[in-house]
Amino acid sequence: MTRVLLADDQSLVRAGFRALLDAQPDIEVAGEAADGEEALRRVRELRPDVVLMDIRMPLLDGLAATRRITSDAGLGDVKVIMLTTFELDEYVFEAIRAGASGFLVKDTEPDELLRAVRAVVAGDALLSPGVTRRLIAEFAARSKQPATVEALSRLTEREREVMALVGIGLSNEEIARRLVVSPLTAKTHVSRTMVKLGARDRAQLVVLAYESGLVRPGWLG
């Protein structure tokens, strides 16, 4: 059972998400929070698998709350999905950099929300249904100058290739087709790369791909 914490200052939004999630046989809402401070307390108390975190909340915004969650070694298994009103909210990029596993717009289709929750628990996808490559392109345009990432030296040539493909927004299935390998083999390469680099999930792998210069803006063709 996947346990979800809902963090949003709008009670109607929380109620809508709760109704949808609690109706699923494999998902349950573990709790709710109306501001960032409460979200932190509830995360530490309940240890949910996923937090649906609104970016804009009183007392402590979702970005700061996410940064505290992802920097806490004791909460390493907690995944954060940011909720935003706009597809390319200016804070989304900082949220990904802070360790969020991805984001969803609040008016996303119910099926997309359910797929997102299940995918982030499995560590299978950078979440941004329908706009993944646009998100990555925008992130690349805003990212800092490439920095040397010593950890990249630990990767094999194939793992670097796979990391670059993750960086341009390809799924495991698309990577498998590009490299002419099985999806399981592609997933294994991605997982090993994440372990070697200490990345929490694919979202952080994308950040590292750009910040190390392994992938550059304009590689989205």
PDB file of C-alpha atoms in Angstrom:
ATOM      1  CA  MET A   1       0.000   0.000   0.000  1.00  0.00           C
ATOM      2  CA  THR A   2       1.377   3.395  -1.033  1.00  0.00           C
ATOM      3  CA  ARG A   3       0.812   6.018   1.670  1.00  0.00           C
ATOM      4  CA  VAL A   4       0.367   9.629   0.574  1.00  0.00           C
ATOM      5  CA  LEU A   5       0.448  12.895   2.540  1.00  0.00           C
ATOM      6  CA  LEU A   6      -1.512  15.821   1.076  1.00  0.00           C
ATOM      7  CA  ALA A   7       0.029  19.245   1.735  1.00  0.00           C
ATOM      8  CA  ASP A   8      -2.050  22.130   0.365  1.00  0.00           C
ATOM      9  CA  ASP A   9      -3.582  25.194   1.988  1.00  0.00           C
ATOM     10  CA  GLN A  10      -6.836  24.743   0.053  1.00  0.00           C
ATOM     11  CA  SER A  11      -9.153  22.294   1.777  1.00  0.00           C
ATOM     12  CA  LEU A  12     -11.144  21.677  -1.404  1.00  0.00           C
ATOM     13  CA  VAL A  13      -8.001  20.627  -3.268  1.00  0.00           C
ATOM     14  CA  ARG A  14      -7.077  18.220  -0.484  1.00  0.00           C
ATOM     15  CA  ALA A  15     -10.601  16.820  -0.405  1.00  0.00           C
ATOM     16  CA  GLY A  16     -10.582  16.184  -4.148  1.00  0.00           C
ATOM     17  CA  PHE A  17      -7.227  14.432  -4.064  1.00  0.00           C
ATOM     18  CA  ARG A  18      -8.244  12.386  -1.016  1.00  0.00           C
ATOM     19  CA  ALA A  19     -11.420  11.156  -2.682  1.00  0.00           C
ATOM     20  CA  LEU A  20      -9.497  10.046  -5.767  1.00  0.00           C
ATOM     21  CA  LEU A  21      -6.559   8.437  -3.963  1.00  0.00           C
ATOM     22  CA  ASP A  22      -8.557   6.656  -1.250  1.00  0.00           C
ATOM     23  CA  ALA A  23     -10.703   5.025  -3.942  1.00  0.00           C
ATOM     24  CA  GLN A  24      -7.638   3.116  -5.201  1.00  0.00           C
ATOM     25  CA  PRO A  25      -6.937  -0.379  -3.827  1.00  0.00           C
ATOM     26  CA  ASP A  26      -3.170   0.233  -3.620  1.00  0.00           C
ATOM     27  CA  ILE A  27      -3.097   3.846  -2.350  1.00  0.00           C
ATOM     28  CA  GLU A  28      -4.236   5.468   0.882  1.00  0.00           C
ATOM     29  CA  VAL A  29      -4.064   9.023   2.209  1.00  0.00           C
ATOM     30  CA  ALA A  30      -2.028   8.877   5.413  1.00  0.00           C
ATOM     31  CA  GLY A  31      -2.726  12.472   6.412  1.00  0.00           C
ATOM     32  CA  GLU A  32      -3.122  16.112   5.421  1.00  0.00           C
ATOM     33  CA  ALA A  33      -1.367  19.421   6.092  1.00  0.00           C
ATOM     34  CA  ALA A  34      -2.468  23.002   5.421  1.00  0.00           C
ATOM     35  CA  ASP A  35       0.954  24.679   5.521  1.00  0.00           C
ATOM     36  CA  GLY A  36       4.635  23.829   5.132  1.00  0.00           C
ATOM     37  CA  GLU A  37       5.422  23.630   8.845  1.00  0.00           C
ATOM     38  CA  GLU A  38       2.558  21.208   9.415  1.00  0.00           C
ATOM     39  CA  ALA A  39       3.673  19.216   6.377  1.00  0.00           C
ATOM     40  CA  LEU A  40       7.129  18.740   7.912  1.00  0.00           C
ATOM     41  CA  ARG A  41       5.664  17.632  11.228  1.00  0.00           C
ATOM     42  CA  ARG A  42       3.312  15.190   9.535  1.00  0.00           C
ATOM     43  CA  VAL A  43       6.048  13.757   7.315  1.00  0.00           C
ATOM     44  CA  ARG A  44       8.223  13.040  10.360  1.00  0.00           C
ATOM     45  CA  GLU A  45       5.274  11.572  12.235  1.00  0.00           C
ATOM     46  CA  LEU A  46       3.701   9.486   9.469  1.00  0.00           C
ATOM     47  CA  ARG A  47       6.658   8.661   7.166  1.00  0.00           C
ATOM     48  CA  PRO A  48       4.525   8.560   3.991  1.00  0.00           C
ATOM     49  CA  ASP A  49       5.851   7.155   0.728  1.00  0.00           C
ATOM     50  CA  VAL A  50       4.833  10.248  -1.239  1.00  0.00           C
ATOM     51  CA  VAL A  51       4.048  13.868  -0.377  1.00  0.00           C
ATOM     52  CA  LEU A  52       1.871  15.867  -2.770  1.00  0.00           C
ATOM     53  CA  MET A  53       3.272  19.304  -1.885  1.00  0.00           C
ATOM     54  CA  ASP A  54       1.809  22.632  -2.980  1.00  0.00           C
ATOM     55  CA  ILE A  55       4.544  25.103  -3.915  1.00  0.00           C
ATOM     56  CA  ARG A  56       2.794  28.118  -2.374  1.00  0.00           C
ATOM     57  CA  MET A  57       1.693  27.668   1.247  1.00  0.00           C
ATOM     58  CA  PRO A  58       1.707  29.860   4.370  1.00  0.00           C
ATOM     59  CA  LEU A  59       4.285  29.748   7.205  1.00  0.00           C
ATOM     60  CA  LEU A  60       6.720  27.693   5.121  1.00  0.00           C
ATOM     61  CA  ASP A  61       6.433  27.350   1.368  1.00  0.00           C
ATOM     62  CA  GLY A  62       6.542  24.013  -0.397  1.00  0.00           C
ATOM     63  CA  LEU A  63      10.007  24.623  -1.795  1.00  0.00           C
ATOM     64  CA  ALA A  64      11.561  25.167   1.649  1.00  0.00           C
ATOM     65  CA  ALA A  65       9.627  22.233   3.094  1.00  0.00           C
ATOM     66  CA  THR A  66      10.819  20.000   0.251  1.00  0.00           C
ATOM     67  CA  ARG A  67      14.431  21.038   0.783  1.00  0.00           C
ATOM     68  CA  ARG A  68      14.201  20.098   4.460  1.00  0.00           C
ATOM     69  CA  ILE A  69      12.632  16.734   3.683  1.00  0.00           C
ATOM     70  CA  THR A  70      15.139  15.753   1.004  1.00  0.00           C
ATOM     71  CA  SER A  71      18.113  16.879   3.102  1.00  0.00           C
ATOM     72  CA  ASP A  72      17.040  14.744   6.071  1.00  0.00           C
ATOM     73  CA  ALA A  73      18.801  11.377   5.866  1.00  0.00           C
ATOM     74  CA  GLY A  74      16.078   9.845   8.008  1.00  0.00           C
ATOM     75  CA  LEU A  75      13.485  10.700   5.356  1.00  0.00           C
ATOM     76  CA  GLY A  76      15.404   9.323   2.398  1.00  0.00           C
ATOM     77  CA  ASP A  77      12.532   7.091   1.283  1.00  0.00           C
ATOM     78  CA  VAL A  78       9.983   9.914   1.178  1.00  0.00           C
ATOM     79  CA  LYS A  79       9.317  11.165  -2.360  1.00  0.00           C
ATOM     80  CA  VAL A  80       7.958  14.653  -3.024  1.00  0.00           C
ATOM     81  CA  ILE A  81       5.759  15.626  -5.954  1.00  0.00           C
ATOM     82  CA  MET A  82       5.259  19.374  -6.246  1.00  0.00           C
ATOM     83  CA  LEU A  83       1.814  20.746  -7.042  1.00  0.00           C
ATOM     84  CA  THR A  84       1.518  23.940  -9.039  1.00  0.00           C
ATOM     85  CA  THR A  85      -1.173  25.930 -10.808  1.00  0.00           C
ATOM     86  CA  PHE A  86       0.982  26.550 -13.876  1.00  0.00           C
ATOM     87  CA  GLU A  87       2.874  24.020 -15.995  1.00  0.00           C
ATOM     88  CA  LEU A  88       6.106  26.008 -16.002  1.00  0.00           C
ATOM     89  CA  ASP A  89       5.955  27.682 -12.608  1.00  0.00           C
ATOM     90  CA  GLU A  90       9.200  29.550 -11.926  1.00  0.00           C
ATOM     91  CA  TYR A  91       9.733  27.596  -8.716  1.00  0.00           C
ATOM     92  CA  VAL A  92       9.448  24.168 -10.322  1.00  0.00           C
ATOM     93  CA  PHE A  93      13.092  24.250 -11.415  1.00  0.00           C
ATOM     94  CA  GLU A  94      14.307  25.080  -7.924  1.00  0.00           C
ATOM     95  CA  ALA A  95      12.039  22.352  -6.554  1.00  0.00           C
ATOM     96  CA  ILE A  96      13.681  19.758  -8.797  1.00  0.00           C
ATOM     97  CA  ARG A  97      17.088  21.067  -7.790  1.00  0.00           C
ATOM     98  CA  ALA A  98      16.036  20.826  -4.132  1.00  0.00           C
ATOM     99  CA  GLY A  99      15.277  17.130  -4.540  1.00  0.00           C
ATOM    100  CA  ALA A 100      11.621  16.924  -5.553  1.00  0.00           C
ATOM    101  CA  SER A 101      10.914  13.919  -7.744  1.00  0.00           C
ATOM    102  CA  GLY A 102       8.823  15.960 -10.125  1.00  0.00           C
ATOM    103  CA  PHE A 103       5.688  18.053 -10.393  1.00  0.00           C
ATOM    104  CA  LEU A 104       2.055  18.024 -11.403  1.00  0.00           C
ATOM    105  CA  VAL A 105      -0.316  20.806 -12.339  1.00  0.00           C
ATOM    106  CA  LYS A 106      -3.345  20.854 -10.045  1.00  0.00           C
ATOM    107  CA  ASP A 107      -5.828  20.387 -12.879  1.00  0.00           C
ATOM    108  CA  THR A 108      -4.086  17.266 -14.171  1.00  0.00           C
ATOM    109  CA  GLU A 109      -6.311  14.397 -15.254  1.00  0.00           C
ATOM    110  CA  PRO A 110      -7.099  11.870 -12.470  1.00  0.00           C
ATOM    111  CA  ASP A 111      -5.392   9.026 -14.333  1.00  0.00           C
ATOM    112  CA  GLU A 112      -2.227  11.117 -14.695  1.00  0.00           C
ATOM    113  CA  LEU A 113      -2.169  11.812 -10.957  1.00  0.00           C
ATOM    114  CA  LEU A 114      -2.493   8.125 -10.143  1.00  0.00           C
ATOM    115  CA  ARG A 115       0.220   7.178 -12.646  1.00  0.00           C
ATOM    116  CA  ALA A 116       2.446   9.875 -11.187  1.00  0.00           C
ATOM    117  CA  VAL A 117       2.124   8.610  -7.622  1.00  0.00           C
ATOM    118  CA  ARG A 118       2.796   5.021  -8.659  1.00  0.00           C
ATOM    119  CA  ALA A 119       5.697   5.979 -10.920  1.00  0.00           C
ATOM    120  CA  VAL A 120       7.519   8.083  -8.346  1.00  0.00           C
ATOM    121  CA  VAL A 121       7.286   5.298  -5.770  1.00  0.00           C
ATOM    122  CA  ALA A 122       8.839   2.947  -8.328  1.00  0.00           C
ATOM    123  CA  GLY A 123      11.496   5.551  -9.191  1.00  0.00           C
ATOM    124  CA  ASP A 124      10.638   5.118 -12.860  1.00  0.00           C
ATOM    125  CA  ALA A 125      10.046   8.618 -14.162  1.00  0.00           C
ATOM    126  CA  LEU A 126      10.727  12.307 -13.971  1.00  0.00           C
ATOM    127  CA  LEU A 127       7.197  13.541 -13.461  1.00  0.00           C
ATOM    128  CA  SER A 128       5.755  16.230 -15.639  1.00  0.00           C
ATOM    129  CA  PRO A 129       2.937  14.529 -17.546  1.00  0.00           C
ATOM    130  CA  GLY A 130       2.538  15.947 -21.015  1.00  0.00           C
ATOM    131  CA  VAL A 131       5.325  18.525 -20.656  1.00  0.00           C
ATOM    132  CA  THR A 132       8.404  16.521 -19.665  1.00  0.00           C
ATOM    133  CA  ARG A 133      10.661  17.689 -22.469  1.00  0.00           C
ATOM    134  CA  ARG A 134       9.469  21.286 -22.162  1.00  0.00           C
ATOM    135  CA  LEU A 135      10.327  21.196 -18.471  1.00  0.00           C
ATOM    136  CA  ILE A 136      13.783  19.821 -19.171  1.00  0.00           C
ATOM    137  CA  ALA A 137      14.432  22.335 -21.939  1.00  0.00           C
ATOM    138  CA  GLU A 138      13.463  25.198 -19.660  1.00  0.00           C
ATOM    139  CA  PHE A 139      15.501  23.774 -16.808  1.00  0.00           C
ATOM    140  CA  ALA A 140      18.510  23.543 -19.096  1.00  0.00           C
ATOM    141  CA  ALA A 141      18.125  27.172 -20.125  1.00  0.00           C
ATOM    142  CA  ARG A 142      18.078  28.239 -16.464  1.00  0.00           C
ATOM    143  CA  SER A 143      20.793  25.893 -15.215  1.00  0.00           C
ATOM    144  CA  LYS A 144      24.203  27.093 -14.097  1.00  0.00           C
ATOM    145  CA  GLN A 145      27.393  26.770 -16.081  1.00  0.00           C
ATOM    146  CA  PRO A 146      28.498  23.123 -16.252  1.00  0.00           C
ATOM    147  CA  ALA A 147      30.529  22.075 -13.239  1.00  0.00           C
ATOM    148  CA  THR A 148      32.958  19.212 -12.942  1.00  0.00           C
ATOM    149  CA  VAL A 149      31.267  16.258 -11.278  1.00  0.00           C
ATOM    150  CA  GLU A 150      34.008  13.929 -10.127  1.00  0.00           C
ATOM    151  CA  ALA A 151      31.522  11.122  -9.566  1.00  0.00           C
ATOM    152  CA  LEU A 152      30.998  10.833 -13.334  1.00  0.00           C
ATOM    153  CA  SER A 153      34.405   9.159 -13.540  1.00  0.00           C
ATOM    154  CA  ARG A 154      32.849   6.168 -11.768  1.00  0.00           C
ATOM    155  CA  LEU A 155      30.466   5.561 -14.639  1.00  0.00           C
ATOM    156  CA  THR A 156      31.092   3.208 -17.529  1.00  0.00           C
ATOM    157  CA  GLU A 157      30.785   4.536 -21.060  1.00  0.00           C
ATOM    158  CA  ARG A 158      27.372   2.881 -21.401  1.00  0.00           C
ATOM    159  CA  GLU A 159      26.193   4.373 -18.096  1.00  0.00           C
ATOM    160  CA  ARG A 160      27.202   7.860 -19.262  1.00  0.00           C
ATOM    161  CA  GLU A 161      25.283   7.256 -22.476  1.00  0.00           C
ATOM    162  CA  VAL A 162      22.219   6.145 -20.532  1.00  0.00           C
ATOM    163  CA  MET A 163      22.482   9.147 -18.190  1.00  0.00           C
ATOM    164  CA  ALA A 164      22.557  11.490 -21.174  1.00  0.00           C
ATOM    165  CA  LEU A 165      19.421   9.856 -22.590  1.00  0.00           C
ATOM    166  CA  VAL A 166      17.662  10.203 -19.235  1.00  0.00           C
ATOM    167  CA  GLY A 167      18.758  13.830 -19.311  1.00  0.00           C
ATOM    168  CA  ILE A 168      16.944  14.540 -22.572  1.00  0.00           C
ATOM    169  CA  GLY A 169      13.732  13.076 -21.180  1.00  0.00           C
ATOM    170  CA  LEU A 170      13.650   9.521 -22.550  1.00  0.00           C
ATOM    171  CA  SER A 171      11.820   6.773 -20.663  1.00  0.00           C
ATOM    172  CA  ASN A 172      13.368   3.357 -20.032  1.00  0.00           C
ATOM    173  CA  GLU A 173      11.434   1.981 -23.005  1.00  0.00           C
ATOM    174  CA  GLU A 174      12.704   4.768 -25.285  1.00  0.00           C
ATOM    175  CA  ILE A 175      16.265   4.271 -24.031  1.00  0.00           C
ATOM    176  CA  ALA A 176      15.957   0.541 -24.717  1.00  0.00           C
ATOM    177  CA  ARG A 177      14.866   1.208 -28.310  1.00  0.00           C
ATOM    178  CA  ARG A 178      17.643   3.762 -28.834  1.00  0.00           C
ATOM    179  CA  LEU A 179      20.339   1.382 -27.554  1.00  0.00           C
ATOM    180  CA  VAL A 180      18.726  -1.797 -28.932  1.00  0.00           C
ATOM    181  CA  VAL A 181      18.555  -3.481 -25.515  1.00  0.00           C
ATOM    182  CA  SER A 182      15.676  -4.753 -23.392  1.00  0.00           C
ATOM    183  CA  PRO A 183      13.703  -2.342 -21.161  1.00  0.00           C
ATOM    184  CA  LEU A 184      14.932  -4.317 -18.140  1.00  0.00           C
ATOM    185  CA  THR A 185      18.547  -3.804 -19.197  1.00  0.00           C
ATOM    186  CA  ALA A 186      17.914  -0.091 -19.675  1.00  0.00           C
ATOM    187  CA  LYS A 187      16.297   0.136 -16.241  1.00  0.00           C
ATOM    188  CA  THR A 188      19.266  -1.694 -14.703  1.00  0.00           C
ATOM    189  CA  HIS A 189      21.713   0.777 -16.263  1.00  0.00           C
ATOM    190  CA  VAL A 190      19.657   3.707 -14.952  1.00  0.00           C
ATOM    191  CA  SER A 191      19.499   2.205 -11.460  1.00  0.00           C
ATOM    192  CA  ARG A 192      23.242   1.539 -11.331  1.00  0.00           C
ATOM    193  CA  THR A 193      23.968   5.070 -12.499  1.00  0.00           C
ATOM    194  CA  MET A 194      21.741   6.511  -9.775  1.00  0.00           C
ATOM    195  CA  VAL A 195      23.461   4.400  -7.120  1.00  0.00           C
ATOM    196  CA  LYS A 196      26.950   5.402  -8.259  1.00  0.00           C
ATOM    197  CA  LEU A 197      26.035   9.097  -8.259  1.00  0.00           C
ATOM    198  CA  GLY A 198      23.974   9.001  -5.077  1.00  0.00           C
ATOM    199  CA  ALA A 199      20.908  10.347  -6.897  1.00  0.00           C
ATOM    200  CA  ARG A 200      17.580   9.991  -5.097  1.00  0.00           C
ATOM    201  CA  ASP A 201      15.694   9.450  -8.338  1.00  0.00           C
ATOM    202  CA  ARG A 202      15.612  10.229 -12.054  1.00  0.00           C
ATOM    203  CA  ALA A 203      14.845  13.880 -11.417  1.00  0.00           C
ATOM    204  CA  GLN A 204      18.175  14.356  -9.674  1.00  0.00           C
ATOM    205  CA  LEU A 205      19.872  12.361 -12.419  1.00  0.00           C
ATOM    206  CA  VAL A 206      18.549  14.907 -14.938  1.00  0.00           C
ATOM    207  CA  VAL A 207      19.871  17.776 -12.810  1.00  0.00           C
ATOM    208  CA  LEU A 208      23.312  16.141 -12.642  1.00  0.00           C
ATOM    209  CA  ALA A 209      23.286  15.486 -16.390  1.00  0.00           C
ATOM    210  CA  TYR A 210      22.887  19.210 -17.080  1.00  0.00           C
ATOM    211  CA  GLU A 211      25.011  20.576 -14.263  1.00  0.00           C
ATOM    212  CA  SER A 212      27.921  18.318 -15.218  1.00  0.00           C
ATOM    213  CA  GLY A 213      27.682  19.353 -18.869  1.00  0.00           C
ATOM    214  CA  LEU A 214      26.982  15.768 -19.950  1.00  0.00           C
ATOM    215  CA  VAL A 215      23.823  17.119 -21.595  1.00  0.00           C
ATOM    216  CA  ARG A 216      23.529  20.610 -23.036  1.00  0.00           C
ATOM    217  CA  PRO A 217      20.509  22.741 -24.022  1.00  0.00           C
ATOM    218  CA  GLY A 218      19.376  22.020 -27.552  1.00  0.00           C
ATOM    219  CA  TRP A 219      19.757  18.227 -27.331  1.00  0.00           C
ATOM    220  CA  LEU A 220      16.024  17.646 -27.434  1.00  0.00           C
ATOM    221  CA  GLY A 221      15.636  16.829 -31.087  1.00  0.00           C
TER     222      GLY A 221
END
